């Protein structure tokens, strides 16, 4: 059934453009400005793509753009789907499988997240070294999709070579950054101070409500993955202010220019590995 759905999704997309993307991006909350750099050949709303759920979260435009960037054929998801919206993990990961079906071999996942380390400041970035799936669900539960193996190795969820290129790109663009483990939670509540203490203790660098299911789906489909978190705030209890989605969007928006420069540099440098 999933193969039939993916075929219908692919047929719809390829009716709008024959461009075959090799590099995919998922842009997190408030980080969609990067998409304006793409020379777009097709721009599709999630809601019009067969079998895509549509995004309801503010700060997430919910669009799939296909085009070229720095001479690379790209597919950019402006916004993403979250399980806290009430959809299944299968629906959350469906766009990743769509990108894989279109020909994407490398996926850049980005997100807004809460920093778990005291040395972090609002507006810093973190290259995701590894992840902990704390959502309580695994998107691969259920019949296996033939696009990948039943049991997926997760030794290197984030490609080391591409992560090194991303780090070098942040350095080149003089952007404050860290390396760390992303902890993915279900949300939609922000964490309690006790949870943040716990996530810090078990080795977390940042916490957020997305990404982990997409990375699992991408690895299942054999994609290389690289991840970048924007630390829009420090986790609950690490700073005095209360958390709001407005603040998260505002900070992400403030760093959008740095974020865009970094990803453009990354695309140029990573081109030979794609
Ligand atoms: N926690 C969870 N998700 C988030 C946060 C946070 O502090 N900031 C942005 N997304």
XYZ file of C-alpha atoms and ligand atoms in Angstrom:
284
model
C 0.000 0.000 0.000
C 2.762 2.381 0.918
C 4.441 1.778 -2.459
C 1.210 2.667 -4.254
C 0.850 5.853 -2.177
C 4.445 6.863 -2.850
C 3.909 6.258 -6.551
C 0.856 8.528 -6.541
C 2.769 11.209 -4.644
C 5.721 10.951 -7.019
C 3.472 11.058 -10.093
C 1.837 14.246 -8.799
C 5.183 15.932 -8.111
C 6.785 14.892 -11.391
C 3.790 16.356 -13.244
C 4.931 19.748 -11.933
C 8.654 19.323 -12.619
C 11.001 16.770 -14.135
C 13.833 17.975 -11.881
C 15.419 15.055 -10.043
C 16.625 16.223 -6.623
C 19.661 14.610 -4.969
C 19.912 16.821 -1.877
C 16.992 17.382 0.499
C 16.443 19.931 3.251
C 13.918 20.029 6.069
C 13.645 23.554 7.457
C 12.599 23.943 11.089
C 10.486 26.570 12.870
C 11.238 30.089 11.689
C 14.078 28.889 9.419
C 12.286 28.843 6.070
C 13.974 31.973 4.671
C 16.756 29.791 3.259
C 14.268 28.502 0.682
C 14.235 31.897 -1.060
C 17.756 31.083 -2.346
C 16.450 28.162 -4.367
C 15.841 28.753 -8.066
C 12.439 27.095 -7.863
C 10.950 24.944 -10.619
C 7.966 23.832 -8.572
C 6.444 24.978 -5.305
C 3.766 22.721 -3.837
C 1.714 23.147 -0.680
C 1.736 20.051 1.557
C -2.059 20.134 1.470
C -2.197 19.611 -2.305
C 0.320 16.743 -2.450
C -1.431 13.349 -2.394
C -0.915 11.482 0.912
C 0.858 14.395 2.631
C -0.720 15.683 5.821
C -0.823 19.463 5.955
C 1.093 21.450 8.543
C -0.896 23.501 11.036
C 1.922 25.034 13.067
C 2.642 28.735 12.841
C 6.153 29.397 11.562
C 5.870 26.339 9.301
C 4.695 27.331 5.837
C 4.211 23.677 4.798
C 5.600 23.812 1.258
C 7.778 21.541 -0.833
C 10.063 23.384 -3.229
C 12.021 21.700 -6.014
C 14.731 23.600 -7.816
C 18.441 24.289 -7.983
C 20.822 25.766 -5.452
C 24.546 26.276 -6.059
C 24.188 24.038 -9.125
C 22.673 21.172 -7.123
C 19.177 19.778 -7.678
C 17.402 20.166 -4.353
C 14.090 19.443 -2.674
C 13.346 21.757 0.232
C 10.636 21.157 2.776
C 9.677 24.524 4.205
C 8.250 23.363 7.457
C 7.537 19.835 8.527
C 4.937 17.666 10.165
C 4.954 16.918 13.896
C 3.353 14.019 15.767
C 1.982 16.455 18.375
C -0.348 17.812 15.679
C -2.229 14.551 16.143
C -0.910 12.690 13.110
C 0.865 9.346 13.203
C 4.625 8.933 13.058
C 4.064 7.289 9.659
C 2.542 10.528 8.418
C 5.416 12.501 9.964
C 8.027 10.495 8.075
C 6.085 10.185 4.800
C 7.705 13.291 3.230
C 11.163 11.804 3.874
C 10.179 8.641 2.004
C 8.812 10.849 -0.744
C 12.153 12.627 -1.066
C 13.942 9.261 -1.156
C 11.548 8.077 -3.876
C 12.274 11.224 -5.920
C 16.010 10.462 -5.834
C 17.299 12.371 -2.802
C 20.392 10.633 -1.376
C 21.424 13.157 1.280
C 19.134 14.896 3.766
C 19.853 18.000 5.812
C 17.518 18.195 8.806
C 17.262 21.432 10.757
C 15.210 22.450 13.763
C 14.638 24.972 16.500
C 15.495 23.508 19.880
C 16.153 24.194 23.535
C 19.801 24.157 24.642
C 20.705 21.764 27.465
C 24.231 22.939 28.132
C 25.029 25.989 30.257
C 27.692 27.180 27.809
C 25.038 27.598 25.095
C 23.491 30.965 24.253
C 20.291 31.867 22.453
C 20.959 31.945 18.721
C 23.850 29.443 18.822
C 23.811 26.413 16.547
C 24.531 22.767 17.257
C 25.707 20.198 14.731
C 23.802 17.047 15.660
C 26.292 14.285 16.443
C 23.719 11.679 17.477
C 20.117 11.488 18.648
C 17.969 9.954 21.367
C 14.409 9.119 20.396
C 12.396 10.057 23.491
C 9.061 10.360 21.709
C 7.949 6.940 22.911
C 7.247 5.885 19.330
C 9.188 4.524 16.402
C 7.988 5.444 12.903
C 9.106 2.070 11.532
C 6.740 0.099 13.784
C 4.410 -1.932 11.588
C 4.888 -3.808 8.336
C 8.290 -3.093 6.841
C 8.478 -0.898 3.727
C 10.558 -2.654 1.078
C 12.552 0.561 0.590
C 14.764 -0.497 3.517
C 15.637 -3.340 5.921
C 13.442 -4.485 8.827
C 16.176 -3.766 11.372
C 18.051 -0.550 10.779
C 21.606 -0.016 11.952
C 21.952 3.296 13.813
C 25.719 3.298 14.403
C 26.159 6.508 12.431
C 22.774 8.207 12.007
C 24.547 11.451 11.107
C 27.189 11.150 8.421
C 30.602 12.037 9.847
C 32.095 13.460 6.679
C 29.103 15.695 5.940
C 28.887 16.787 9.589
C 32.549 17.844 9.393
C 31.721 19.906 6.298
C 28.801 21.506 8.140
C 31.069 22.364 11.085
C 33.638 23.851 8.710
C 30.855 25.886 7.060
C 29.766 27.301 10.441
C 33.398 28.213 11.162
C 33.849 29.847 7.776
C 30.701 31.928 8.324
C 31.856 32.781 11.883
C 28.712 31.360 13.467
C 28.838 30.310 17.147
C 28.241 26.569 17.292
C 28.537 23.362 19.298
C 28.358 19.634 18.657
C 25.884 17.508 20.560
C 23.148 14.960 20.925
C 19.590 15.930 19.917
C 16.853 14.601 22.155
C 13.546 14.263 20.354
C 10.402 14.453 22.496
C 6.708 14.329 21.614
C 5.640 17.770 22.894
C 3.605 19.923 22.584
C 4.423 20.976 26.162
C 7.840 22.463 26.668
C 9.815 20.486 29.216
C 9.709 20.847 32.969
C 12.894 21.969 34.713
C 13.288 18.427 36.083
C 13.062 16.938 32.590
C 15.664 19.381 31.297
C 18.021 18.410 34.142
C 17.509 14.759 33.258
C 18.045 15.261 29.514
C 21.242 17.167 30.269
C 22.492 14.410 32.578
C 21.939 11.621 30.074
C 24.105 13.402 27.522
C 21.710 15.641 25.626
C 22.887 18.816 23.920
C 19.512 20.082 22.732
C 15.865 19.064 22.974
C 13.053 19.502 20.479
C 9.786 18.110 19.151
C 10.861 16.948 15.702
C 13.666 15.411 13.646
C 14.185 11.966 15.239
C 11.438 10.219 13.225
C 12.675 11.816 9.993
C 16.235 10.693 10.683
C 15.071 7.134 11.382
C 13.061 7.108 8.138
C 15.988 8.556 6.202
C 18.437 5.971 7.538
C 15.936 3.212 6.781
C 15.840 4.433 3.174
C 19.664 4.550 3.063
C 20.009 8.336 2.935
C 23.000 10.100 4.388
C 21.880 12.584 7.037
C 23.347 15.744 8.504
C 21.615 17.735 11.247
C 21.673 21.319 12.478
C 19.830 22.658 15.526
C 19.231 26.316 16.144
C 19.295 26.900 19.885
C 16.407 29.330 20.090
C 16.323 29.227 23.888
C 17.885 27.480 26.832
C 15.860 24.607 28.278
C 13.359 25.299 31.050
C 15.099 26.219 34.284
C 18.416 27.072 32.607
C 17.208 30.607 31.959
C 14.816 32.804 33.909
C 12.342 33.481 31.118
C 9.249 31.444 30.305
C 9.117 29.717 26.930
C 6.804 30.735 24.125
C 6.561 29.731 20.471
C 6.754 33.452 19.620
C 10.201 33.671 21.199
C 11.337 30.518 19.389
C 10.228 31.949 16.024
C 11.672 35.374 16.802
C 15.155 34.034 17.648
C 15.149 31.678 14.658
C 14.194 34.643 12.506
C 17.051 36.752 13.937
C 19.646 34.126 12.987
C 18.112 33.323 9.614
C 20.780 35.190 7.643
C 23.603 33.247 9.349
C 21.683 30.017 8.923
C 21.150 30.681 5.208
C 24.830 31.569 4.609
C 25.929 28.439 6.432
C 23.712 26.130 4.405
C 24.765 27.758 1.132
C 28.425 27.247 2.033
C 27.643 23.705 3.104
C 25.941 22.948 -0.226
C 28.956 24.260 -2.183
C 31.432 22.277 -0.084
C 29.393 19.086 0.064
C 28.634 19.063 -3.668
C 31.437 16.656 -4.547
C 30.141 14.091 -2.028
C 26.537 14.066 -3.222
N 11.959 22.401 23.989
C 11.367 21.669 23.021
N 11.238 22.105 21.780
C 11.745 23.317 21.474
C 12.364 24.125 22.441
C 12.478 23.638 23.768
O 13.016 24.279 24.676
N 12.755 25.269 21.807
C 12.368 25.142 20.502
N 11.773 23.962 20.297
